[in-house]
Coordinates of C-alpha atoms and ligand atoms in Angstrom, one line a residue:
X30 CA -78.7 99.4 77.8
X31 CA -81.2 101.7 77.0
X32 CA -84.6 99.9 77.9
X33 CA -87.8 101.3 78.7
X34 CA -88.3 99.2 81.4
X35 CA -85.2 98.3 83.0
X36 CA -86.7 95.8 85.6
X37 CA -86.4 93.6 82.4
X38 CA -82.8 93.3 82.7
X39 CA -82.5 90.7 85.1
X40 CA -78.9 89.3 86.9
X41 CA -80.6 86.6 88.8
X42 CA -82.1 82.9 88.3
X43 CA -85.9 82.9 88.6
X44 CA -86.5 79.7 90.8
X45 CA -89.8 78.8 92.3
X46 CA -91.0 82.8 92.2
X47 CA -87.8 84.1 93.7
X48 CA -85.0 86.1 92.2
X49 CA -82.0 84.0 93.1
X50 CA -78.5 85.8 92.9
X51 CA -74.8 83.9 93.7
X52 CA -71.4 85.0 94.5
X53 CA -70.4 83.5 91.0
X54 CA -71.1 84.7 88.5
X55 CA -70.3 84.5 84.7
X56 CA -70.8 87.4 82.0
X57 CA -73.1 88.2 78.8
X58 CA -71.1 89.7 76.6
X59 CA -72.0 91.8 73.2
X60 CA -71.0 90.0 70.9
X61 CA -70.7 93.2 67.9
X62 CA -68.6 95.3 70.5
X63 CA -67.2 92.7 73.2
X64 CA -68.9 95.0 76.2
X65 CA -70.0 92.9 79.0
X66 CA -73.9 93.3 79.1
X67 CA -74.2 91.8 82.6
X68 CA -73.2 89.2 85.2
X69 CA -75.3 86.3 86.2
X70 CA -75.4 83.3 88.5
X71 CA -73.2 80.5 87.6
X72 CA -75.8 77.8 89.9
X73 CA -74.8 74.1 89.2
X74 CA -76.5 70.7 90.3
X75 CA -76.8 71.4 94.0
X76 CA -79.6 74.5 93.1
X77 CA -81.0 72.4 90.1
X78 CA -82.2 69.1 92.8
X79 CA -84.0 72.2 94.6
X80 CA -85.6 73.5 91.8
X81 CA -86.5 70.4 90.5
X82 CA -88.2 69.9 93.6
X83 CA -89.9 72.8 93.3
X84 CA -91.1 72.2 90.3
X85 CA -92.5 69.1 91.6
X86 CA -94.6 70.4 94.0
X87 CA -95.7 73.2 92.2
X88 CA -97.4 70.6 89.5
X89 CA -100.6 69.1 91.2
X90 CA -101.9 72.5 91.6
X91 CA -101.0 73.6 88.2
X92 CA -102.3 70.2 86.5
X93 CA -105.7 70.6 88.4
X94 CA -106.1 73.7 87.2
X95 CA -108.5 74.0 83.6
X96 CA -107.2 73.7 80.4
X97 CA -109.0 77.5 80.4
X98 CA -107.7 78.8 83.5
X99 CA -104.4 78.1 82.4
X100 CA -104.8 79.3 79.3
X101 CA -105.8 82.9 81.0
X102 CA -102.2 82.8 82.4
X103 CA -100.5 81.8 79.4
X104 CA -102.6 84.7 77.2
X105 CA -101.5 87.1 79.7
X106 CA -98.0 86.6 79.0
X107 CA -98.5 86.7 75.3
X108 CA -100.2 89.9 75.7
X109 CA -96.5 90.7 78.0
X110 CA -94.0 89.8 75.6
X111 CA -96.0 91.8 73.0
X112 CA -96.4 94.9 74.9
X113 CA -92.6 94.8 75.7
X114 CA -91.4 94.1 72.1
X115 CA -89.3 96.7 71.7
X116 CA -87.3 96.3 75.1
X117 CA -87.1 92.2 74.4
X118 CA -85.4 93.1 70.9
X119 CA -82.6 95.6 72.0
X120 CA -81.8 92.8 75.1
X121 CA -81.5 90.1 72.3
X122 CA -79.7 91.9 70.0
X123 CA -77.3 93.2 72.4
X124 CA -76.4 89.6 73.7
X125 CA -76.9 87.6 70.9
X126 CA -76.0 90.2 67.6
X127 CA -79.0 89.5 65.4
X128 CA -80.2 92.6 63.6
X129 CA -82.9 94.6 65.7
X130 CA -85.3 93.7 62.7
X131 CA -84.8 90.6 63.2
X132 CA -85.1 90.2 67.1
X133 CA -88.5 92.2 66.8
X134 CA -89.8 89.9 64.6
X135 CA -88.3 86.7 67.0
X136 CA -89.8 88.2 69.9
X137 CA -93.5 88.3 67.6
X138 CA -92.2 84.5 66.8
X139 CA -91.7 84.1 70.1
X140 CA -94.7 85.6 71.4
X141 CA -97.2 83.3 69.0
X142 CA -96.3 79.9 70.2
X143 CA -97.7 81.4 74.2
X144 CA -100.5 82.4 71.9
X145 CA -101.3 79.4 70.0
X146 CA -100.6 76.6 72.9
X147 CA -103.1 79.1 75.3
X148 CA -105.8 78.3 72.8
X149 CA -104.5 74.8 71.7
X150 CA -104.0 73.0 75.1
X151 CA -108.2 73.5 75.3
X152 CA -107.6 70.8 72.9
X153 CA -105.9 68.2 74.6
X154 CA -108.9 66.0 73.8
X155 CA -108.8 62.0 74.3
X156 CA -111.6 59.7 72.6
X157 CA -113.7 56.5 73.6
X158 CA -112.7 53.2 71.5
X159 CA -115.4 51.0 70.1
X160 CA -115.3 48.2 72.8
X161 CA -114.4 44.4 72.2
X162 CA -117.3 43.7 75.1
X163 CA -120.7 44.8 76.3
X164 CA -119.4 44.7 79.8
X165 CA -116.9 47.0 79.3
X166 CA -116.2 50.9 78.2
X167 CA -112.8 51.8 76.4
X168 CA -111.7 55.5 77.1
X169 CA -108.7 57.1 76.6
X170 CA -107.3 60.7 78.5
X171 CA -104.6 62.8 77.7
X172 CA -102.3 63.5 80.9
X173 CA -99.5 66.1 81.5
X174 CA -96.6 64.3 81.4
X175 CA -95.0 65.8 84.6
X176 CA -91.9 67.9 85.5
X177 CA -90.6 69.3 82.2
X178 CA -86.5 70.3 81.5
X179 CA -85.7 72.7 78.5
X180 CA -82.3 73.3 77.1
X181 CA -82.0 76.0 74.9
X182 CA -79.4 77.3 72.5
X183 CA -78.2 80.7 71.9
X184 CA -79.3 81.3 68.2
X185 CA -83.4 82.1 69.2
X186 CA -82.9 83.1 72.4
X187 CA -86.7 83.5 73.3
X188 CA -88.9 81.7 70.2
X189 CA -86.6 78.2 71.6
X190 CA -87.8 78.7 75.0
X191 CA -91.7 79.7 74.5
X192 CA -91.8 76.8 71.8
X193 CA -90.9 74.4 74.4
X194 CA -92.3 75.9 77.3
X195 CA -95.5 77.4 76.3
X196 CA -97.0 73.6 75.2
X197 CA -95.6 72.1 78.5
X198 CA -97.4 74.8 80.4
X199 CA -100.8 74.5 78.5
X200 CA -100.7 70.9 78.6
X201 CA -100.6 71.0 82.8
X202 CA -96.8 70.3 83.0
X203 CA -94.2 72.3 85.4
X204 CA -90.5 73.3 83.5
X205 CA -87.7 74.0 84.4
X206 CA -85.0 76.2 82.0
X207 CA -82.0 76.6 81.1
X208 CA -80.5 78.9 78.5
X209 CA -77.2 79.1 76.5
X210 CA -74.7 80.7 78.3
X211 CA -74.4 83.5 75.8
X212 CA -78.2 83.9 75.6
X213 CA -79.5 84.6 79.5
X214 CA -80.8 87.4 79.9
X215 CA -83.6 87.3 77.2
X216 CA -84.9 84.0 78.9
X217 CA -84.7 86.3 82.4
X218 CA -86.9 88.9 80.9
X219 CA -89.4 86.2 79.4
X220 CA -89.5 85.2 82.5
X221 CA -90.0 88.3 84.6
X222 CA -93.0 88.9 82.1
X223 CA -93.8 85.1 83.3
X224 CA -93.9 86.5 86.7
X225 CA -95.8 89.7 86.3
X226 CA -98.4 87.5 84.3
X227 CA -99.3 85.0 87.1
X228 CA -98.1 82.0 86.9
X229 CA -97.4 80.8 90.1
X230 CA -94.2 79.8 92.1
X231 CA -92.4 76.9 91.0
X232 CA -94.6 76.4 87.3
X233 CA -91.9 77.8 85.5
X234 CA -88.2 78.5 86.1
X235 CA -85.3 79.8 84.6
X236 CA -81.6 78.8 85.7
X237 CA -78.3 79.7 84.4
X238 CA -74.9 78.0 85.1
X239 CA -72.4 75.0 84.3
X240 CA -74.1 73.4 81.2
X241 CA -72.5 70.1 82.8
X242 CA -73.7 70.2 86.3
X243 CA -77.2 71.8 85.2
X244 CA -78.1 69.3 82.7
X245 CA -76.9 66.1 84.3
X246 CA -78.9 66.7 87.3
X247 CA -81.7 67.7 85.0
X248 CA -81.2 64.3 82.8
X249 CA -80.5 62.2 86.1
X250 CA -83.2 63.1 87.9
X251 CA -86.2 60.8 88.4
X252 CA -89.0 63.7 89.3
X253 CA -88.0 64.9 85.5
X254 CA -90.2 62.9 83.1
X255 CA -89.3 64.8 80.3
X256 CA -86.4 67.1 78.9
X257 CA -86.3 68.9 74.9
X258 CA -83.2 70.3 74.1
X259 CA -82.3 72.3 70.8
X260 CA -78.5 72.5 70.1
X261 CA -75.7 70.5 68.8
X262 CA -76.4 66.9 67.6
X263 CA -73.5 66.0 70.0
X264 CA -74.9 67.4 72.8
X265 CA -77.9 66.1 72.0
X266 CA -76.5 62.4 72.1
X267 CA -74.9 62.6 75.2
X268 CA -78.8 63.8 76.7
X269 CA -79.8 61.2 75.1
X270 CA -77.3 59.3 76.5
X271 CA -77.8 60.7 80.1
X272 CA -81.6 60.0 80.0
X273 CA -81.4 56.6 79.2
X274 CA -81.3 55.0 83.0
X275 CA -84.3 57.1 83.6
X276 CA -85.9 57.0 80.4
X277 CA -87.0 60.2 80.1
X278 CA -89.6 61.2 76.9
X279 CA -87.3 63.1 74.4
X280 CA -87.7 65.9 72.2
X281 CA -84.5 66.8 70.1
X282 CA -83.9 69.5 68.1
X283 CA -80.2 69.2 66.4
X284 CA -78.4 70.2 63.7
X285 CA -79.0 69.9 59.6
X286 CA -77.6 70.4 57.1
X287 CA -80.3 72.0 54.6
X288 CA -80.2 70.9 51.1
X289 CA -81.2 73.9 48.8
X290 CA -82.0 72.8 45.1
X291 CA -82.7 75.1 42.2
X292 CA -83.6 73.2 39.4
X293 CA -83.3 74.8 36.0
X294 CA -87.4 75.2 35.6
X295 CA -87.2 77.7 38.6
X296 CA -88.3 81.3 39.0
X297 CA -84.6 83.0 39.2
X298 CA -85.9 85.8 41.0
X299 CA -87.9 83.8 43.7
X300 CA -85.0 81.5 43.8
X301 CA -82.3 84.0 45.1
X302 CA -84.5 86.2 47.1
X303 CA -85.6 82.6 48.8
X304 CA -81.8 81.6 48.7
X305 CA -80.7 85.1 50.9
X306 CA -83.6 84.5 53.2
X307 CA -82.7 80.5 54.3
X308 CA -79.1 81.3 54.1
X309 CA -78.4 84.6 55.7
X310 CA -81.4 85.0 58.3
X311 CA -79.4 85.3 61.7
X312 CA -76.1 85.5 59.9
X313 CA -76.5 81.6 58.8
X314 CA -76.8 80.2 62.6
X315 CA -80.6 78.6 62.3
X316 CA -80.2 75.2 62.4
X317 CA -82.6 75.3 58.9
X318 CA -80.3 77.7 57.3
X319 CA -79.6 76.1 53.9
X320 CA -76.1 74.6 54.1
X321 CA -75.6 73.0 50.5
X322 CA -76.7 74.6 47.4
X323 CA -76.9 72.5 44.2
X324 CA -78.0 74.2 41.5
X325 CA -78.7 72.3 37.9
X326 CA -76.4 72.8 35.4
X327 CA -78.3 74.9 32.9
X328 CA -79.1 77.7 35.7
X329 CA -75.8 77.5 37.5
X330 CA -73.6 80.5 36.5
X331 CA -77.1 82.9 36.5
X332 CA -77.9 81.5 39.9
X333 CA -74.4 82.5 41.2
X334 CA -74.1 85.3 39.5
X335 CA -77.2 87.0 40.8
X336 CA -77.1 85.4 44.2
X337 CA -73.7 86.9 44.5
X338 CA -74.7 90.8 43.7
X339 CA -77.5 90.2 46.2
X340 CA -75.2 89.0 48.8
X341 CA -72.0 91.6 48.5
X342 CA -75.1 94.7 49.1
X343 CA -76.3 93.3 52.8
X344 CA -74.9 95.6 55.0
X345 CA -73.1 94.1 58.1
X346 CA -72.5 95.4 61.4
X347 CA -73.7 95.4 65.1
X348 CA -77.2 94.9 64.9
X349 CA -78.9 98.1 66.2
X350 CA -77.3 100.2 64.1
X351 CA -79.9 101.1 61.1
X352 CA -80.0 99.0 58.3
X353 CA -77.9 96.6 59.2
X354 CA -79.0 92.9 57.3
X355 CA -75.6 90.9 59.1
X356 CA -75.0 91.0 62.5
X357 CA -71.9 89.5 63.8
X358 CA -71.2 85.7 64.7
X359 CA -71.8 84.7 68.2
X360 CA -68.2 84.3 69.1
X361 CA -64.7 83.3 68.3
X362 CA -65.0 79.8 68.0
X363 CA -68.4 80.0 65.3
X364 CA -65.5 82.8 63.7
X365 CA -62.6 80.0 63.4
X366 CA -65.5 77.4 62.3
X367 CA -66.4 80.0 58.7
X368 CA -62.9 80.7 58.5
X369 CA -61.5 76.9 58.8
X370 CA -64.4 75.4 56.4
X371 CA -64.0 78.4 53.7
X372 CA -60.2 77.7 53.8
X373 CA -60.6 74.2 52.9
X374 CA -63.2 74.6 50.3
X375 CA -60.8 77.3 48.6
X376 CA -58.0 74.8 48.8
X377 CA -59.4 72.0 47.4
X378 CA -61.1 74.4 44.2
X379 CA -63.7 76.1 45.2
X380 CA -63.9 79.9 43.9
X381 CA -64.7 82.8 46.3
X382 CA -67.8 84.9 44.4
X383 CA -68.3 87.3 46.7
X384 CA -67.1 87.7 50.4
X385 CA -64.4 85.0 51.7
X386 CA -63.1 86.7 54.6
X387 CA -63.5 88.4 57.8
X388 CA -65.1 91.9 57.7
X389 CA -63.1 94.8 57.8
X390 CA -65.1 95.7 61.1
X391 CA -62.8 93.4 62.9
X392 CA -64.5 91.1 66.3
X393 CA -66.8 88.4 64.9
X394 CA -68.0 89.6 62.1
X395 CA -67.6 87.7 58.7
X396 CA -68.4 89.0 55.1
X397 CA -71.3 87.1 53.8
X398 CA -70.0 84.9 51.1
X399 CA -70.9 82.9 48.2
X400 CA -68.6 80.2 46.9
X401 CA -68.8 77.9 43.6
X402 CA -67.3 75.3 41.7
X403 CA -68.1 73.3 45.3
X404 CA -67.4 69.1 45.6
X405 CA -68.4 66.9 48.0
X406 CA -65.0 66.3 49.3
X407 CA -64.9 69.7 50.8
X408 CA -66.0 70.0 54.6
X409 CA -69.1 72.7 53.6
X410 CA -70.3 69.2 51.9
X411 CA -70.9 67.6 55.2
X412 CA -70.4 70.0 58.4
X413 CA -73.4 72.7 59.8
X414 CA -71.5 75.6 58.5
X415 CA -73.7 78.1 61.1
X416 CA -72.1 81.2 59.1
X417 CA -73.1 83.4 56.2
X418 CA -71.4 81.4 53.4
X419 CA -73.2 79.4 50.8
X420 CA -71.7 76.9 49.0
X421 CA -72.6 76.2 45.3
X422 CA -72.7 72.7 44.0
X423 CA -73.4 71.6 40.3
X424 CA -75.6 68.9 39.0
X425 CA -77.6 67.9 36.3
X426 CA -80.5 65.4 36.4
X427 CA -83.4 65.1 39.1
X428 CA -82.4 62.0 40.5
X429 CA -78.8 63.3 41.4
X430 CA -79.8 66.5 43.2
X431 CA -81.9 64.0 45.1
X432 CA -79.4 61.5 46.0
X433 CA -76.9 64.3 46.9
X434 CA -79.1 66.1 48.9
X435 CA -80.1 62.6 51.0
X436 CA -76.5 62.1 51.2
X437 CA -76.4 63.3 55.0
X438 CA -76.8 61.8 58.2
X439 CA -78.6 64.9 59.2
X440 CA -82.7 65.3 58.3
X441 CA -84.2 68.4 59.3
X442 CA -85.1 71.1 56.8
X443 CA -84.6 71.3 52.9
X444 CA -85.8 73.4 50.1
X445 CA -86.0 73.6 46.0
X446 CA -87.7 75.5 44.1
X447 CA -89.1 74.2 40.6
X448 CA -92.3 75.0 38.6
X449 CA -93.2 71.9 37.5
X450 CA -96.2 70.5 39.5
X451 CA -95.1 66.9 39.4
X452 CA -91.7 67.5 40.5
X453 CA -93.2 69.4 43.7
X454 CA -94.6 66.4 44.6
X455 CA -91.6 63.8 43.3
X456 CA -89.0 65.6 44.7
X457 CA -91.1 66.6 47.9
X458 CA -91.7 62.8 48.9
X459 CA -87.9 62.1 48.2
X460 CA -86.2 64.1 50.3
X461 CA -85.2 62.3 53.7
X462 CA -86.0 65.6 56.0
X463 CA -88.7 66.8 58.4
X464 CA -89.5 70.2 56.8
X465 CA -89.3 70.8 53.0
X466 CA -90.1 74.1 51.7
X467 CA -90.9 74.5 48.0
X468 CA -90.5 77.8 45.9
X469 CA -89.9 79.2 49.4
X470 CA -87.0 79.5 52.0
X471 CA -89.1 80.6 55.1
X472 CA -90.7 77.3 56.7
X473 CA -91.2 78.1 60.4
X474 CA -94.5 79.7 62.0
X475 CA -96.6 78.0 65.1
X476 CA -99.1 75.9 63.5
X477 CA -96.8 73.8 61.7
X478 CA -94.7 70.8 63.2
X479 CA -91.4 71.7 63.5
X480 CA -88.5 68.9 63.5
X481 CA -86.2 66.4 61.7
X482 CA -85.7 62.8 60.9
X483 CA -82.5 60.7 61.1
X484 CA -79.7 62.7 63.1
X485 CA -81.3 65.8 63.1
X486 CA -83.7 64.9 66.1
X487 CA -86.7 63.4 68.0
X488 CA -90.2 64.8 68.2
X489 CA -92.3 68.3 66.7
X490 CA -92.3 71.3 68.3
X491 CA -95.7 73.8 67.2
X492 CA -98.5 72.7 66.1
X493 CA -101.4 70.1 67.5
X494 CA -98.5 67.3 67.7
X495 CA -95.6 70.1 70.0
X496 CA -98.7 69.7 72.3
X497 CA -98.7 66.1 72.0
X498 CA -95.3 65.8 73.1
X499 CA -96.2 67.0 76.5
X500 CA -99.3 64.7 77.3
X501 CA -99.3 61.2 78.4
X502 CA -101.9 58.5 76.6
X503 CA -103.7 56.7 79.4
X504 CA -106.5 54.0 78.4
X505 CA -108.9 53.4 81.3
X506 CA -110.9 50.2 80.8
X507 CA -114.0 50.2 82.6
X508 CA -116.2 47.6 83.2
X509 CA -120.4 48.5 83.4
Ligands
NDP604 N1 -80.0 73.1 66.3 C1 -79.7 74.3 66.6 O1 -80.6 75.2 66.5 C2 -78.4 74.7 67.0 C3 -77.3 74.1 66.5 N2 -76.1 74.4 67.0 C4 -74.9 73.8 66.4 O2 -74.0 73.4 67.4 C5 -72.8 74.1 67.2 C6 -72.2 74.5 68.5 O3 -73.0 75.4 69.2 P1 -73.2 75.4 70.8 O4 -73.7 76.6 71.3 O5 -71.8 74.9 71.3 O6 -74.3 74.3 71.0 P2 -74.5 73.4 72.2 O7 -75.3 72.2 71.7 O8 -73.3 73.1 72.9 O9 -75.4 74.3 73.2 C7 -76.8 74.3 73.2 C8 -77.3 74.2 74.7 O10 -76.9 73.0 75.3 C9 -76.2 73.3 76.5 N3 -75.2 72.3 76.8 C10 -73.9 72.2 76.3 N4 -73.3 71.2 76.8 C11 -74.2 70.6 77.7 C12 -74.1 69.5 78.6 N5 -73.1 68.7 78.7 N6 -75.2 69.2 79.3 C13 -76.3 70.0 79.3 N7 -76.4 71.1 78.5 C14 -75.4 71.4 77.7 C15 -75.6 74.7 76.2 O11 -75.3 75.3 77.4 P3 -74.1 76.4 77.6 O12 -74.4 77.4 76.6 O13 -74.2 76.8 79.0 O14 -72.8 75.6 77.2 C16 -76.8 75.4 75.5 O15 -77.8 75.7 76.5 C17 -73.1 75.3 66.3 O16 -72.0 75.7 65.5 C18 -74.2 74.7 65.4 O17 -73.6 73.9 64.4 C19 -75.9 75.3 68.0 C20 -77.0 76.0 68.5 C21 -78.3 75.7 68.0
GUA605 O1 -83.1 75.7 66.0 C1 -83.0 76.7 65.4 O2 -82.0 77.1 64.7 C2 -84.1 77.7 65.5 C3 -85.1 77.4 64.5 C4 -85.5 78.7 64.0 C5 -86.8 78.5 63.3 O3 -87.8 78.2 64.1 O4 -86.9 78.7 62.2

């Protein structure tokens, strides 16, 4: 790989300081060209009680130190990941196919939750209570909650990991990693730059491995008071599930299934330059990709129409080859998942627009798609389609799109764009998600809380309350 610095590609777990290899290995594979990228340690529960451990014992001096000297760490490492931008963007794109544009501006994603928690976890402030007695003082502090576990997907391969890691570590907490098997070696560079940056042994640690054996000894385990995962909602069960005798503090990041409305009073333009943005960023895998698109009735065929000449002229192919807008899907399976839910939406009446089918450029790549005349009894109604298709649904009065687009067990991100004021607000307070964006597709940044409601997850990640996750509320009563 051609790198600038090639001490950032690293082949070994980063455990208390150390660079720790293993006779087995697994390997990163490219997913546009099928090359194997590198080999790294396949470590299982045995490793992750040591690191644990070490994480443990790492904490009191980490916790003791100020909110300011840890701060001086994390801005160190922000000033890291941006300096190496370039070499972080061509790992990413090389293991997880995202178009270089794209992984440079993850990494700068990446790179401004380390900045925002280094400033924000000055603010971990607690507050004295009016007291019920003239005997007694009410005071309450804000504690790190202890030794942290993060499980994260493939999709953002570094902007999941600082998002989860950078709060724990400004709010005084120890964390220990572990990445997505196809994802490992952007969370190894993040955490060389961890290295060269200060922190010291045992605050933060990456370890790759069997998913199984890493995360039940990661959900089993006592000394780890907290885990946040982003991935599958069935995955994210079963951690629930496997926290439960230990009852572990939860953050949960799972899947949605974005609603996307375009009412007939929208801005066409906006609409479809929003609609390519929430649907074909990262080739459709974000879990607030828009899934559904209902479009009222009197807008319908222009909103197709257009959406669909904007969608057959993104170029697709590996990622760092210029110009390319569509990179390919991560892997077979996420292939046979597009292919299986566009073949039962075309069988049961739904029309191909544009797109429909694999690219001609063979391996994982799929031709970004648009498909109408959509019901709800097709499988693109229901399931996280995580692929470049969008699926065109008709209705006609406010209260319907509502009540389809609630029709989910998922809750995470939706979107419509209108231009009527009072429908902003209406339709804004109606929708069962976390994260509604209005008369724009792009919702994420640092200062805002990130998350969902029903299925879609527990907790907020950025923002004041992604620091909150990883404090404890303690009320000391004290008596004068
Ligand atoms: N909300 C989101 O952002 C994401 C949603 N998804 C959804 O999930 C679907 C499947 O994607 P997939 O990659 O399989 O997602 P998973 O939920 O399987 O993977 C996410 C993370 O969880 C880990 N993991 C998997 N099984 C276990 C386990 N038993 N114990 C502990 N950790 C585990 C994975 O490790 P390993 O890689 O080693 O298996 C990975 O680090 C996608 O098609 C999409 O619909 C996927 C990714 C992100
Ligand atoms: O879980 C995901 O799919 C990553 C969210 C990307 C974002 O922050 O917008």
């Amino acid at each position: 790989m051609d790198l600038k610095d090639l001490n950032l590609l690293r082949d070994c777990c980063y455990l208390n300081g150390q660079w720790v290899g293993s006779d087995d290995r697994f390997p990163v594979i490219n997913p546009a060209t099928g090359a194997e990228l590198a080999r790294v340690p396949r470590l299982g529960g045995a490793a992750t009680r040591q690191v644990i451990n070490d994480a443990e014992k790492a904490w009191p001096a980490w916790r003791a130190l100020t909110a300011r000297e840890r701060s001086a760490v994390l801005r160190r490492w922000y000033d890291l990941i941006l300096a190496n931008t370039e070499d972080l963007a061509r790992l990413m794109t090389a293991e997880q196919g995202k178009p270089l544009a794209e992984a440079r501006g993850e990494i700068a994603y990446a790179a401004s939750f380390v900045e925002w928690f280094a400033e924000e976890g000055k603010r971990a402030y607690g507050e004295t209570i009016p007291t019920v007695a003239q005997d007694r003082r009410l005071l309450v502090l804000k504690q790190p909650v202890g030794v942290c576990a993060a499980i994260t997907p493939w999709n953002f391969p570094a902007a999941m990991i600082t998002r989860k890691v950078a709060p724990a570590l400004a709010a005084g907490c120890t964390v220990v990693v572990k990445p997505a098997e196809q994802t490992p070696l952007s969370a190894l560079a993040l955490a060389e730059l961890a290295h060269r940056a200060g922190f010291p042994p045992g605050v933060f640690n990456v370890i790759t491995g069997e998913a199984a054996a890493i995360g039940g000894e990661l959900t089993a385990n006592p000394t780890v008071r907290k885990l946040s995962f982003t991935g599958s909602t069935e995955v994210g069960r079963l951690l629930m599930a496997q926290c439960a005798p230990t009852l572990k503090k939860l953050s949960l990041e799972l899947g949605g299934n974005a609603p996307f409305i375009v009412f007939d009073d929208a801005d066409l333009d906006a609409a479809v330059a929003g609609a390519v943005a929430a649907k074909y960023r990262n080739s459709g895998q974000t879990c607030v990709c828009a899934n559904r698109f209902l479009v009222q009735d009197g807008i319908y065929d222009a909103f197709a129409t257009r959406l669909a000449e904007a969608v057959s002229q993104l170029p697709v192919g590996p990622g760092d080859e210029p110009g390319v807008a569509q990179g390919p899907l991560i892997d077979a399976l996420a292939l046979d998942k597009v292919e299986r839910l566009v073949a039962d939406a075309t069988a049961k009446g739904a029309r191909v627009l544009t797109g429909g089918a694999r690219h001609p450029r063979g391996g994982t790549f799929y031709q970004p798609t648009v498909l109408t005349q959509v019901g709800p009894g097709m499988g693109v109604a229901r399931e996280e389609i995580f692929g470049p298709v969008a699926p065109l649904f008709r209705f006609h009065t406010e209260a319907e799109a509502i009540a389809l687009a609630n029709a989910t067990e998922y809750g995470l991100a939706a979107y419509f764009y209108s231009r009527d004021l009072g429908r902003a607000f209406r339709v804004g307070e109606a929708l069962e998600y976390g994260m509604v964006g209005i008369n724009t597709g792009l919702i994420s940044n640092e200062v805002a809380p990130f998350g969902g409601i029903k299925q879609s997850g527990l907790g907020r990640e950025g923002s004041r309350y992604g620091l909150e996750e990883y404090l404890e509320v303690k009320y000391l009563c004290l008596g004068v």
